CSV table of C-alpha atoms and ligand atoms in Angstrom, one decimal:
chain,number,residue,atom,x,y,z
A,5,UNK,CA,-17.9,-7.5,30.1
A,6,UNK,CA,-17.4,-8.1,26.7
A,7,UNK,CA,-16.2,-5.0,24.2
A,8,UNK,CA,-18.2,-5.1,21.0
A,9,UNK,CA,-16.1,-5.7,17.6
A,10,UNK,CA,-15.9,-3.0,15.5
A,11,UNK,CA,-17.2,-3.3,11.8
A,12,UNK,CA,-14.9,-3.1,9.5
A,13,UNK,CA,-15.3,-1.5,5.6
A,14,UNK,CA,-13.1,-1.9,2.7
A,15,UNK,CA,-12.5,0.4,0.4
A,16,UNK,CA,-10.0,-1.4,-2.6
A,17,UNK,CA,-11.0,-4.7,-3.4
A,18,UNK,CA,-7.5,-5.3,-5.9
A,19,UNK,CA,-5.1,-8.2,-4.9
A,20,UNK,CA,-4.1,-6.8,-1.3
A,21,UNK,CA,-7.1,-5.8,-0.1
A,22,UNK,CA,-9.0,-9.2,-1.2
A,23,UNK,CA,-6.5,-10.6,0.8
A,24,UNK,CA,-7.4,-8.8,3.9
A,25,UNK,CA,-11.0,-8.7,3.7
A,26,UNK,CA,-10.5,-12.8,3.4
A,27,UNK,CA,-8.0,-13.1,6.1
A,28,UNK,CA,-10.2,-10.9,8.6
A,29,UNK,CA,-13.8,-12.3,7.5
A,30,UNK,CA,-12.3,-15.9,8.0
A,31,UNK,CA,-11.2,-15.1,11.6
A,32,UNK,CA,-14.4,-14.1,12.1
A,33,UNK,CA,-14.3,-10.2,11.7
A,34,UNK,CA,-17.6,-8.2,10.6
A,35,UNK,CA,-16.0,-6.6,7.2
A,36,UNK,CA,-18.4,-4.8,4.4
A,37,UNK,CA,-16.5,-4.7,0.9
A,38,UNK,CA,-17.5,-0.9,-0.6
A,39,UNK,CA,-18.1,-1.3,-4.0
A,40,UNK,CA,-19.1,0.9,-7.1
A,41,UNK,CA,-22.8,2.1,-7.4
A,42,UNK,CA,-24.9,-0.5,-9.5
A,43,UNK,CA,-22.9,-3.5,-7.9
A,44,UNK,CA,-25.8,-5.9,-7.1
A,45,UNK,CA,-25.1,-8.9,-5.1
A,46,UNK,CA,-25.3,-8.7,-1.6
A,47,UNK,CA,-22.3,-10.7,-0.8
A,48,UNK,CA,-19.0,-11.5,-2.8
A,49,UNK,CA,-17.2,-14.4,-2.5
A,50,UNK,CA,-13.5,-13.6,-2.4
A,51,UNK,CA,-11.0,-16.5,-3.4
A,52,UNK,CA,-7.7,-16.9,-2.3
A,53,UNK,CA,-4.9,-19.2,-3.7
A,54,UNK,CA,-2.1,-20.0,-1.9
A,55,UNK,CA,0.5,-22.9,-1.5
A,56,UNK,CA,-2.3,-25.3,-4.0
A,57,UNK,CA,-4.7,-24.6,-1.3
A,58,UNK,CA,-8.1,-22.7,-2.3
A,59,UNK,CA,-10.0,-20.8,0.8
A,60,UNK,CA,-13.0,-19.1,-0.2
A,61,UNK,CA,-15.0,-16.4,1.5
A,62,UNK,CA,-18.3,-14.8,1.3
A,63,UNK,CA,-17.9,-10.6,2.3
A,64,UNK,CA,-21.4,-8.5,2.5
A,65,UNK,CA,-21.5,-5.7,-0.1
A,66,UNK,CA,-22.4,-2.1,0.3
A,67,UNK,CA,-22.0,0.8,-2.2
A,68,UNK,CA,-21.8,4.4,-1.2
A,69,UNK,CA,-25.9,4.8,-1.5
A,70,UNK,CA,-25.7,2.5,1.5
A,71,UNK,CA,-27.2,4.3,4.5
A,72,UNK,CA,-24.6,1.9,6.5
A,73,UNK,CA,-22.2,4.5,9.1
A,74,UNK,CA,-19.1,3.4,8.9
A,75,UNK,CA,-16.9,3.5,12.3
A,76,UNK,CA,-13.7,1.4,10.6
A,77,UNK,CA,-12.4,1.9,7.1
A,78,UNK,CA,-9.6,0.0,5.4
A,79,UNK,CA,-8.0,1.9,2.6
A,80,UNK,CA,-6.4,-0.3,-0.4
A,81,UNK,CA,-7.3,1.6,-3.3
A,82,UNK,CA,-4.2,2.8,-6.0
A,83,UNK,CA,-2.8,5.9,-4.5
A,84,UNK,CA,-4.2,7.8,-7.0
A,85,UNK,CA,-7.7,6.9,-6.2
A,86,UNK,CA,-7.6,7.8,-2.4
A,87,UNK,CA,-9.3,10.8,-2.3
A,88,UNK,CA,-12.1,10.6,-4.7
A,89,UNK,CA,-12.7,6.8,-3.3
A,90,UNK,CA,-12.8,8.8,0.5
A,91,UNK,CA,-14.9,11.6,-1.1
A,92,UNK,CA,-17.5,9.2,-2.2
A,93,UNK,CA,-18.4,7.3,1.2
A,94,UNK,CA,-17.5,10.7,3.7
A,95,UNK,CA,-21.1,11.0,4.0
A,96,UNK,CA,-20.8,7.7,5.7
A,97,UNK,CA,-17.9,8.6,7.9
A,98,UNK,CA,-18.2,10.5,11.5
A,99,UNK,CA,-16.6,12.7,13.8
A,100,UNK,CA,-13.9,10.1,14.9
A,101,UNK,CA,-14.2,7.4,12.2
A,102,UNK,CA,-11.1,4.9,12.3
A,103,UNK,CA,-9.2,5.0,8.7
A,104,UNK,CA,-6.6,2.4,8.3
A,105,UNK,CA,-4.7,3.5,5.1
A,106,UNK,CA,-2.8,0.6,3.2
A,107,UNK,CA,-1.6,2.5,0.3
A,108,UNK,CA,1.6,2.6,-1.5
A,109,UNK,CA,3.7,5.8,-1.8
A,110,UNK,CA,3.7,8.3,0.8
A,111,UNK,CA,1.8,11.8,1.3
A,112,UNK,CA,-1.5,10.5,1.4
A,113,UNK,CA,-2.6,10.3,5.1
A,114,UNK,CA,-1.0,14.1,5.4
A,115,UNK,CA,-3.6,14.6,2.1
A,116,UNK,CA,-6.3,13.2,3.8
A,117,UNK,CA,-6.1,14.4,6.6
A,118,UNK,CA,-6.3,18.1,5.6
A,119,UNK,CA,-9.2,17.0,3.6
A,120,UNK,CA,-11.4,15.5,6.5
A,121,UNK,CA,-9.2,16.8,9.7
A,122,UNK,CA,-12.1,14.5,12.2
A,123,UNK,CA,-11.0,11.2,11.0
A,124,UNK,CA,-8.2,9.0,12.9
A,125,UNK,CA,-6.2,8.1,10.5
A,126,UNK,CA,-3.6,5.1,11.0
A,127,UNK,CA,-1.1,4.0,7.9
A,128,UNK,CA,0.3,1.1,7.2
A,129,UNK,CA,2.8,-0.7,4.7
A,130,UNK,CA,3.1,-4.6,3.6
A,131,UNK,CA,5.9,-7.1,2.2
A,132,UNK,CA,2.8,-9.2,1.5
A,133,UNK,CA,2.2,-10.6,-1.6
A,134,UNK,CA,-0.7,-11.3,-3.8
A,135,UNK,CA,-1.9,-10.6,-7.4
A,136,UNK,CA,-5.4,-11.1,-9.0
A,137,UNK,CA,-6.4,-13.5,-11.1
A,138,UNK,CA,-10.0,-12.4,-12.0
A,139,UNK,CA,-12.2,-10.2,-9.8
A,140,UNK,CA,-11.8,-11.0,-6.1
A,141,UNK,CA,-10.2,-13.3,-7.0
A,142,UNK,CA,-6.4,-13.9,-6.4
A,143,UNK,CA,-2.9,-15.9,-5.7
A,144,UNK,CA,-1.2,-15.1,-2.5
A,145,UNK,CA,2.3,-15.4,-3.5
A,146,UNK,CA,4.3,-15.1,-0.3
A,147,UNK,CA,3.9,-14.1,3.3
A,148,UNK,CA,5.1,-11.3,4.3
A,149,UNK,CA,4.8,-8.5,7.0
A,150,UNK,CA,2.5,-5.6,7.5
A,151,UNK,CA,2.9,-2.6,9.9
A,152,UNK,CA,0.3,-0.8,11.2
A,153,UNK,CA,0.6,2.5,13.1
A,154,UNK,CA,0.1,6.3,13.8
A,155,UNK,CA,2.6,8.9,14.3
A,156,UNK,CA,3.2,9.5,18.2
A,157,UNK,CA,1.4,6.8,19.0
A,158,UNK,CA,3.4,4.1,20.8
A,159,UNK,CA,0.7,1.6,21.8
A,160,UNK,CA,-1.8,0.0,19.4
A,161,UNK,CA,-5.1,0.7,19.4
A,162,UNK,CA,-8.1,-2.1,21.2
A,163,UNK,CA,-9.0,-3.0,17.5
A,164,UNK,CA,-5.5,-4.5,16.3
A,165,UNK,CA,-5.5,-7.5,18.6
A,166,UNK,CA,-8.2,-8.4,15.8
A,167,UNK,CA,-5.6,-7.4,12.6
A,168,UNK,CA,-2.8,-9.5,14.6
A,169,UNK,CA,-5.0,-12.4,15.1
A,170,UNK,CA,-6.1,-12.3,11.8
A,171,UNK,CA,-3.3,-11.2,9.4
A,172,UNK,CA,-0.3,-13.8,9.8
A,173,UNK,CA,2.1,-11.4,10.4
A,174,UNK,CA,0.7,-8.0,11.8
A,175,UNK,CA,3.0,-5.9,14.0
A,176,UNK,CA,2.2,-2.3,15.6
A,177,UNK,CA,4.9,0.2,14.8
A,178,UNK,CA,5.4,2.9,16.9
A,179,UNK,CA,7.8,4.7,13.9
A,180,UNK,CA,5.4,4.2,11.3
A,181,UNK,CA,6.8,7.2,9.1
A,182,UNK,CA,10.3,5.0,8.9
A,183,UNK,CA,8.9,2.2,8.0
A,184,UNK,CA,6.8,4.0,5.2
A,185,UNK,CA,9.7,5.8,3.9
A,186,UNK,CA,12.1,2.6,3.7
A,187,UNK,CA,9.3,1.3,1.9
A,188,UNK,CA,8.9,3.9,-0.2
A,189,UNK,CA,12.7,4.3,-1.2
A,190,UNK,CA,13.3,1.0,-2.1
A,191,UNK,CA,10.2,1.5,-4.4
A,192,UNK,CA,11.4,4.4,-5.6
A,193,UNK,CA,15.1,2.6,-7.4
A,194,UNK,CA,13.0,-1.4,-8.3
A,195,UNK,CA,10.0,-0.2,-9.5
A,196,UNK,CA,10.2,2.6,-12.4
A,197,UNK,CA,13.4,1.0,-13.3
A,198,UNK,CA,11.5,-3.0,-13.7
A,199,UNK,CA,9.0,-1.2,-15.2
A,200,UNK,CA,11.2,0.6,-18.0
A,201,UNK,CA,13.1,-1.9,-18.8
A,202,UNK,CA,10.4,-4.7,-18.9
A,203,UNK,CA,12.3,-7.2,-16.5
A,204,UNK,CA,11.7,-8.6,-13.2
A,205,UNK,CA,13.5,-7.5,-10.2
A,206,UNK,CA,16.5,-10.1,-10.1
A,207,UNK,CA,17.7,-8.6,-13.1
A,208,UNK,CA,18.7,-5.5,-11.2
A,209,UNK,CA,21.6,-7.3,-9.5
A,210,UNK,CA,22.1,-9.4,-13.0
A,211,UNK,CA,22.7,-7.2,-15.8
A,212,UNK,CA,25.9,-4.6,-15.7
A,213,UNK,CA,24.1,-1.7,-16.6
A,214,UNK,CA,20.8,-1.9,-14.5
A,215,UNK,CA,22.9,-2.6,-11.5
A,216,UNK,CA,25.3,1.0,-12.3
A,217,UNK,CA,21.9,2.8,-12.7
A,218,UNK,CA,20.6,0.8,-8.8
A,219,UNK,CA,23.8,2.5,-7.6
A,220,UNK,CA,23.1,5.4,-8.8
A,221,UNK,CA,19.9,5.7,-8.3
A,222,UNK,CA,20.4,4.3,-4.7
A,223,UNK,CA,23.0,7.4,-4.1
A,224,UNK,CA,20.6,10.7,-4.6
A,225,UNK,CA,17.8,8.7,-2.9
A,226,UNK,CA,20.3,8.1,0.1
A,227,UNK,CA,21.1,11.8,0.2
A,228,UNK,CA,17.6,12.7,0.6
A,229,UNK,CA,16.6,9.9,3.2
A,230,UNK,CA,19.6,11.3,5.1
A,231,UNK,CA,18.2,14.9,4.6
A,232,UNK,CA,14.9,14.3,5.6
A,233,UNK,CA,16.0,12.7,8.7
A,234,UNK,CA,16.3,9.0,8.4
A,235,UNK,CA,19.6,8.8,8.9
A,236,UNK,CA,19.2,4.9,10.2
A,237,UNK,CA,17.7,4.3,7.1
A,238,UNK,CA,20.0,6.1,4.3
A,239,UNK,CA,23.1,4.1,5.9
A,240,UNK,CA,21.5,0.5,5.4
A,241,UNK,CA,19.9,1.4,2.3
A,242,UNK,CA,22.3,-0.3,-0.4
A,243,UNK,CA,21.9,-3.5,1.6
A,244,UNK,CA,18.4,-3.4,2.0
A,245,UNK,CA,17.8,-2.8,-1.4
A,246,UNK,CA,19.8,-5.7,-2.7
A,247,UNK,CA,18.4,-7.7,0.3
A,248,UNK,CA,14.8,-6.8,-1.5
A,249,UNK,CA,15.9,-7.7,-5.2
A,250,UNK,CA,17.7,-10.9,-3.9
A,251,UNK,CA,14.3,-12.0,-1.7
A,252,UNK,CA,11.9,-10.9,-4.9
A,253,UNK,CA,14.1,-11.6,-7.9
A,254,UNK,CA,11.3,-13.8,-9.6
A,255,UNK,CA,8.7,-10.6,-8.8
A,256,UNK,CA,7.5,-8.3,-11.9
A,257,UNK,CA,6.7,-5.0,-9.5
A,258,UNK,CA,3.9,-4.0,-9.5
A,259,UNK,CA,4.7,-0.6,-11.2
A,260,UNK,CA,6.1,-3.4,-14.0
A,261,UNK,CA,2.2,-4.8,-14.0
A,262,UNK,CA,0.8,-1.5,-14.1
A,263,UNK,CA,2.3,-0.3,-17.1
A,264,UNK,CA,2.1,-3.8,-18.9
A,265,UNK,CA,-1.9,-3.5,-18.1
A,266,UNK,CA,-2.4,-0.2,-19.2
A,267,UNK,CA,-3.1,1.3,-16.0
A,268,UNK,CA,-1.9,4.9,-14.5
A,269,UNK,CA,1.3,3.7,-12.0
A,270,UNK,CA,1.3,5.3,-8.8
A,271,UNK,CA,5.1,6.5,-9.3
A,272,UNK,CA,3.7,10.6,-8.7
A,273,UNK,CA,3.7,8.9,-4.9
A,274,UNK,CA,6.7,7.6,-5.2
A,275,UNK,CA,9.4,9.2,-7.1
A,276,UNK,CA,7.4,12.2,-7.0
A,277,UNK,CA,7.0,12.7,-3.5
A,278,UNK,CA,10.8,11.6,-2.9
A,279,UNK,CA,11.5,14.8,-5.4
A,280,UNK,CA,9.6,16.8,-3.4
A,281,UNK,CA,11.2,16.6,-0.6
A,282,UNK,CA,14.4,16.6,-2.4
A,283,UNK,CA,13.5,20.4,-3.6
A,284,UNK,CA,12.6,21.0,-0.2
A,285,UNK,CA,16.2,20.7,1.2
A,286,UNK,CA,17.6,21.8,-2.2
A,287,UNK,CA,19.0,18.3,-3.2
A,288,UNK,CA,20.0,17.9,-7.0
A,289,UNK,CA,18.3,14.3,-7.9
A,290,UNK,CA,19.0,14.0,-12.0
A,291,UNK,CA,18.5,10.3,-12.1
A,292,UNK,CA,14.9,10.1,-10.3
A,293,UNK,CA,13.7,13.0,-12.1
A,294,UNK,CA,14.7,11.8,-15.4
A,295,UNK,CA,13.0,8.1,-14.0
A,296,UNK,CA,10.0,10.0,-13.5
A,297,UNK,CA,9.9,11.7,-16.7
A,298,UNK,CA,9.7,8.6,-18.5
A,299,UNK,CA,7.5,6.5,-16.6
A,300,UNK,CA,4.8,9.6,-17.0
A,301,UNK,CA,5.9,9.1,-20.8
A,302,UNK,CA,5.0,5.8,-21.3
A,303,UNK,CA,1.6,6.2,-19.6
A,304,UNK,CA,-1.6,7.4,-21.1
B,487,PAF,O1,5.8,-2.7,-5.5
B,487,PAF,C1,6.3,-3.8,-5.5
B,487,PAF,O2,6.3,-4.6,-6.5
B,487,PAF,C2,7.0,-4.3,-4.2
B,487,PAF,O3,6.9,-3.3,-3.3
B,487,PAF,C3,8.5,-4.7,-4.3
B,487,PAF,C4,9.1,-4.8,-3.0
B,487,PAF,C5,9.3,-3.7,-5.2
B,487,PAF,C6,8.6,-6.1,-4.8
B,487,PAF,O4,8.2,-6.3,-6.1
C-alpha cells in the first residue's frame, strides 16, 4: 500500500523559500505558493541560479480566498510577518494542520502556538544560502544545511523522507531548540554589527575595532546562553563565531541587506529576544542593548 504525499503550501516566497518550493516541486512534491490577494496567474515559475546553471520551475498559486484546506504549511516569511501571514490563511488550516516554521530569530513557534494551540508546529533553521534577484527569482549562493525538528520529538515525522530527498542537505534534529539558539547567537554579534557599520562579515575578524566589539559582544551573549541552559553551546561559542565569519567573509548579512533596502530588520527576534531572556535571569547585557538601540534607529 502506498501512503499518499501530503500537499505542501508556502507561505514566503523571498530568496529561501523560492529555493525550497523549487527544490521540493522538482523532486516531484505537490507544493502551492500562497500569495497576496489579486495575484493572478495560476502558476509561477520560480528560477534558480546556481554554479552558472539555470533550473526553472513552474509552482501552482493560491491566495488566501482559495477554498484550498491546507494540511502542510511551510513558513518563510520575515519574522515580523509570521503572524499576520498565519492569520490570513487560518481559515484554511485544521485541527492538526502540519506547520513547518523556517524563520529567523527565535520566539515565534512559542508565539504561534499560543495563537492557534491545534496546529503541529515543527521549526527549523538553515546555513543555506540564496538572495533574489527579481521576484521568484534568485541566486543560490552556497549549500548549506537545514534542520528540521520539534521539541521532544526524537524521530522525524513520515513526511521528511520527502524534505531529505528533496533538500540537499536536510537532517532531523532531535534538539531543535540548540540548534535554533546557536543560530540565533551567532546572529545576534554578525548581523546588527555588518549592518551598522556597512561591511561584510570578514571584516569582523579584519579590522581592530570591530573584532574588540565581536569579543565583546560575544562575552554577554555567552553569559546568557550559559544562563539559559546551553551550556554546550556558550563554551564553543567564540570559535563558532569566527568559524562563521571565516566560512561567510564575502556575505553582506542579511540584516546588512535589509537595512541597505529599506526594509524593517528582524533584529526584535534576535537581539531582542536574547535580551529578554537576559532580563529573565537578571543578566546585565550593555553592548546588545545599545546594538539594538541603534539598529531600531536607523530603521523607519
Ligand atoms: O543572517 C545571515 O546573514 C546569516 O545567518 C549569517 C550566518 C550571519 C551569514 O551572513
Amino acid at each position: 500500500m502506498t501512503t499518499q504525499q501530503p500537499h505542501w503550501h508556502l507561505l514566503g516566497a523571498g530568496a529561501i523559500g523560492c529555493l525550497y518550493a523549487g527544490h521540493l516541486r522538482s523532486s516531484g512534491c505537490d507544493i502551492s505558493l500562497i500569495m497576496r490577494e489579486g495575484t493572478s496567474p495560476a502558476s509561477l515559475p520560480i528560477i534558480t541560479e546556481h554554479g552558472g546553471i539555470r533550473s526553472e520551475q513552474h509552482v501552482p498559486v493560491v491566495t488566501p480566498n482559495s477554498h484550498a484546506p491546507i494540511s502542510h504549511l511551510v513558513i518563510t516569511t520575515k519574522a515580523y510577518d509570521v503572524s499576520e501571514a498565519v492569520a490570513s490563511i487560518a481559515h484554511l488550516l485544521s485541527e492538526d494542520s502540519v506547520v513547518v516554521l523556517l524563520v529567523n530569530g527565535m520566539g515565534l513557534a512559542e508565539q504561534l502556538a499560543a495563537d492557534w494551540p491545534h496546529l503541529n508546529i515543527f521549526c527549523g533553521t538553515t546555513t543555506e544560502g540564496a538572495y533574489c534577484l527579481a521576484p521568484q527569482h534568485i541566486q543560490h549562493t552556497g549549500r548549506g544545511k537545514t534542520r528540521i525538528g520539534k521539541q521532544g520529538e526524537k524521530k522525524p515525522p513520515p513526511w521528511f523522507e520527502q524534505w531529505s530527498d528533496a533538500i540537499d542537505t536536510c537532517l532531523w534534529d532531535s534538539d531543535i531548540e540548540a540548534a535554533l539558539w546557536s543560530k540565533m547567537a551567532i546572529n545576534c554579534i554578525i548581523n546588527p554589527l555588518t549592518a551598522l557599520h556597512n561591511c561584510a562579515n570578514g571584516e569582523l575578524s579584519q579590522d581592530p575595532e570591530l573584532i574588540t566589539q565581536v569579543t565583546t559582544l560575544c562575552g554577554e551573549v555567552c553569559k546568557i546562553t550559559r544562563a539559559a541552559g546551553f551550556t554546550a553551546i556558550a563554551a564553543a561559542l567564540p570559535q563558532l563565531i569566527a568559524g562563521v565569519i571565516a566560512a561567510t567573509a564575502n556575505n553582506r548579512s542579511s540584516m546588512l541587506q535589509d537595512v541597505e533596502n529599506g526594509r524593517r530588520t528582524e533584529i526584535d527576534y534576535i537581539t531582542g529576544f536574547l535580551l529578554q531572556v537576559a532580563d529573565q535571569h537578571g543578566i546585565d547585557a550593555p553592548h546588545n542593548r545599545a546594538l539594538l538601540k541603534s539598529i531600531k534607529s536607523h530603521q523607519c
